[in-house]
Amino acid sequence: MKVIFLDIDGVLNSQDWYQKRSDLLDKKQVSDNYPFYEFDPDAIDLLNYIIERTWAKVVVSSSWRRGRRSEDLQEILDRVGFIGEVIDVTPSLHCRIDGEPAGYTIPRGCEIDWWLKNHGGFQRVNWSKEKQQEYIDKAKVKNYVILDDDSDMLFQQREHYVQTKTMHGLTKELADRAISILNKSLIELYYNE
């Protein structure tokens, strides 16, 4: 299985979209139809473009996951034209010291890493191509991509990370990059010589 870890704000919406939306719709239309006008139709089309070319499933890693189940997010995305499948959300991990909240946030990359290990059986190893292939063969998740405008990912996720810009969101160039990542084997991605 291939997985897209999906952020929403800065990926499926952007400053460009909010400006365009304000030119097309009045505030009452937007508020009466919340959250559906939060999504840029062009960005949804690009997400669908990735899905059609990779058959990847979506795990929502966005702050939109808080207080919502994957089924709720699926319903919202379906209503704005999404054709894929939301299979889960990443956990919201919190830093605690001696059982008390420490006031620090855990990087999203850690939440994604936790999901990959606990739900996808995924593990990256750096010993050899052969050893990596053994882990790939056992894993449920065979490849993944992270679509996010934030930069709090882990170093070992660098080949899987496609950073969008808050100003523009998901673009055709970035969608093509995500497709390229998802359609490569992990051996190609990690041991490109």
XYZ file of C-alpha atoms in Angstrom:
193
model
C 0.000 0.000 0.000
C 1.126 3.544 -0.761
C 0.176 6.326 1.660
C -0.155 10.087 1.386
C 0.245 11.855 4.729
C -1.945 14.865 4.074
C -1.855 18.258 5.680
C -4.815 20.440 4.676
C -4.042 24.088 5.445
C -1.300 25.230 3.091
C -1.807 22.185 0.848
C -5.498 22.026 -0.111
C -5.958 25.726 0.549
C -3.589 28.674 0.272
C -3.365 32.438 0.394
C -3.902 32.423 -3.387
C -7.138 30.451 -2.910
C -8.418 32.728 -0.125
C -7.864 35.761 -2.359
C -9.628 34.097 -5.288
C -12.444 32.934 -2.996
C -12.985 36.464 -1.682
C -13.363 37.681 -5.281
C -15.900 34.937 -6.093
C -17.975 34.552 -2.929
C -19.324 36.757 -0.204
C -18.535 36.047 3.455
C -22.047 34.787 4.194
C -21.778 32.099 1.489
C -18.441 31.002 2.907
C -19.623 30.898 6.540
C -22.947 29.210 5.669
C -21.063 26.448 3.842
C -18.166 25.952 6.240
C -15.878 24.019 5.875
C -16.424 23.320 2.182
C -15.136 26.619 0.783
C -11.899 26.088 2.715
C -10.792 23.760 -0.082
C -9.307 25.035 -3.330
C -10.962 23.047 -6.140
C -7.702 23.144 -8.130
C -5.784 21.630 -5.202
C -8.433 18.910 -4.819
C -8.046 18.154 -8.549
C -4.278 17.857 -8.070
C -4.723 15.523 -5.085
C -7.044 13.412 -7.257
C -4.390 13.497 -10.000
C -1.904 11.971 -7.535
C -4.424 9.322 -6.420
C -5.281 8.343 -10.011
C -1.607 7.783 -10.841
C -0.509 6.013 -7.659
C -3.602 4.453 -6.027
C -2.301 5.783 -2.720
C -4.506 5.933 0.376
C -4.677 9.037 2.586
C -3.780 9.387 6.244
C -4.650 12.867 7.473
C -1.804 14.416 9.459
C -3.321 17.920 9.473
C -4.578 19.726 12.558
C -8.000 19.117 10.950
C -7.766 15.590 12.416
C -8.256 16.882 15.958
C -11.816 16.197 17.044
C -12.611 14.372 13.792
C -12.524 10.729 12.822
C -11.178 9.551 9.481
C -14.805 8.944 8.412
C -15.657 12.601 9.121
C -12.690 13.778 7.060
C -13.620 11.369 4.262
C -17.119 12.859 4.161
C -15.809 16.437 4.046
C -13.310 15.621 1.310
C -15.895 13.659 -0.683
C -18.197 16.691 -0.672
C -15.479 18.831 -2.258
C -14.725 16.331 -5.028
C -12.042 14.073 -3.563
C -11.999 10.619 -5.193
C -9.622 8.816 -2.838
C -9.895 6.990 0.450
C -9.037 8.357 3.895
C -7.932 5.334 5.886
C -6.808 6.948 9.137
C -5.443 9.972 10.958
C -2.084 10.298 12.663
C -2.084 10.545 16.456
C -1.615 13.857 18.232
C 1.414 13.156 20.392
C 2.157 15.386 23.377
C 5.333 15.831 25.397
C 4.973 14.996 29.085
C 7.528 15.091 31.884
C 6.741 13.072 34.998
C 3.188 12.680 33.707
C 2.585 16.420 33.387
C 2.227 18.377 30.112
C 5.631 19.872 29.310
C 4.406 22.649 27.044
C 6.330 21.406 24.024
C 4.839 20.121 20.815
C 5.955 16.920 19.164
C 7.014 17.406 15.532
C 4.514 16.130 12.974
C 7.278 13.947 11.538
C 7.278 11.998 14.827
C 3.510 11.462 14.579
C 3.932 10.200 11.008
C 6.831 7.960 12.050
C 4.723 6.534 14.890
C 1.856 5.783 12.467
C 4.184 4.118 9.960
C 5.706 1.845 12.607
C 2.441 0.991 14.375
C 0.052 0.717 11.425
C 2.237 0.205 8.394
C 4.999 -2.030 9.719
C 7.347 0.406 7.984
C 10.965 0.767 8.950
C 13.814 2.450 7.194
C 17.203 0.820 7.627
C 20.524 2.038 6.315
C 22.503 -1.189 6.397
C 22.117 -2.447 2.854
C 19.735 -2.684 -0.082
C 19.107 -6.321 0.725
C 18.267 -5.674 4.365
C 15.987 -2.759 3.393
C 14.209 -5.033 0.908
C 13.566 -7.572 3.675
C 11.831 -4.864 5.723
C 9.870 -3.645 2.679
C 8.654 -7.167 1.936
C 7.252 -7.478 5.481
C 5.711 -4.006 5.658
C 2.093 -3.150 4.906
C 3.128 0.333 3.699
C 5.446 -0.005 0.711
C 5.978 3.720 0.127
C 4.648 7.060 1.289
C 4.750 10.777 0.656
C 4.208 13.681 3.042
C 2.365 16.718 1.638
C 2.771 19.566 4.119
C 3.648 23.255 4.253
C 5.306 22.926 7.671
C 8.879 21.769 8.040
C 8.727 19.687 11.226
C 9.591 16.385 9.553
C 12.346 13.963 10.469
C 15.635 13.707 8.580
C 14.893 10.108 7.595
C 11.678 11.319 5.879
C 13.497 13.681 3.511
C 13.020 11.575 0.367
C 9.290 11.331 1.096
C 8.650 14.985 1.934
C 7.046 17.383 -0.545
C 6.847 20.821 1.023
C 4.146 23.125 -0.282
C 4.126 26.878 0.206
C 1.341 28.435 2.277
C 0.980 31.103 -0.392
C 0.294 28.662 -3.242
C -0.639 25.260 -1.784
C -0.388 22.127 -3.887
C 0.859 22.852 -7.416
C 1.169 20.668 -10.521
C 4.948 20.572 -10.123
C 4.653 19.358 -6.523
C 1.936 16.846 -7.451
C 4.233 15.425 -10.147
C 7.037 15.181 -7.581
C 4.729 13.296 -5.191
C 3.772 10.892 -7.986
C 7.428 10.316 -8.824
C 8.218 9.508 -5.177
C 5.240 7.169 -4.753
C 5.894 5.296 -7.980
C 9.538 4.556 -7.160
C 10.626 1.604 -5.137
C 12.190 2.421 -1.776
C 15.443 0.942 -3.017
C 15.439 3.481 -5.868
C 14.556 6.273 -3.458
C 17.135 5.414 -0.788
C 19.975 4.027 -2.857
C 19.852 6.233 -5.942
C 23.415 6.175 -7.194
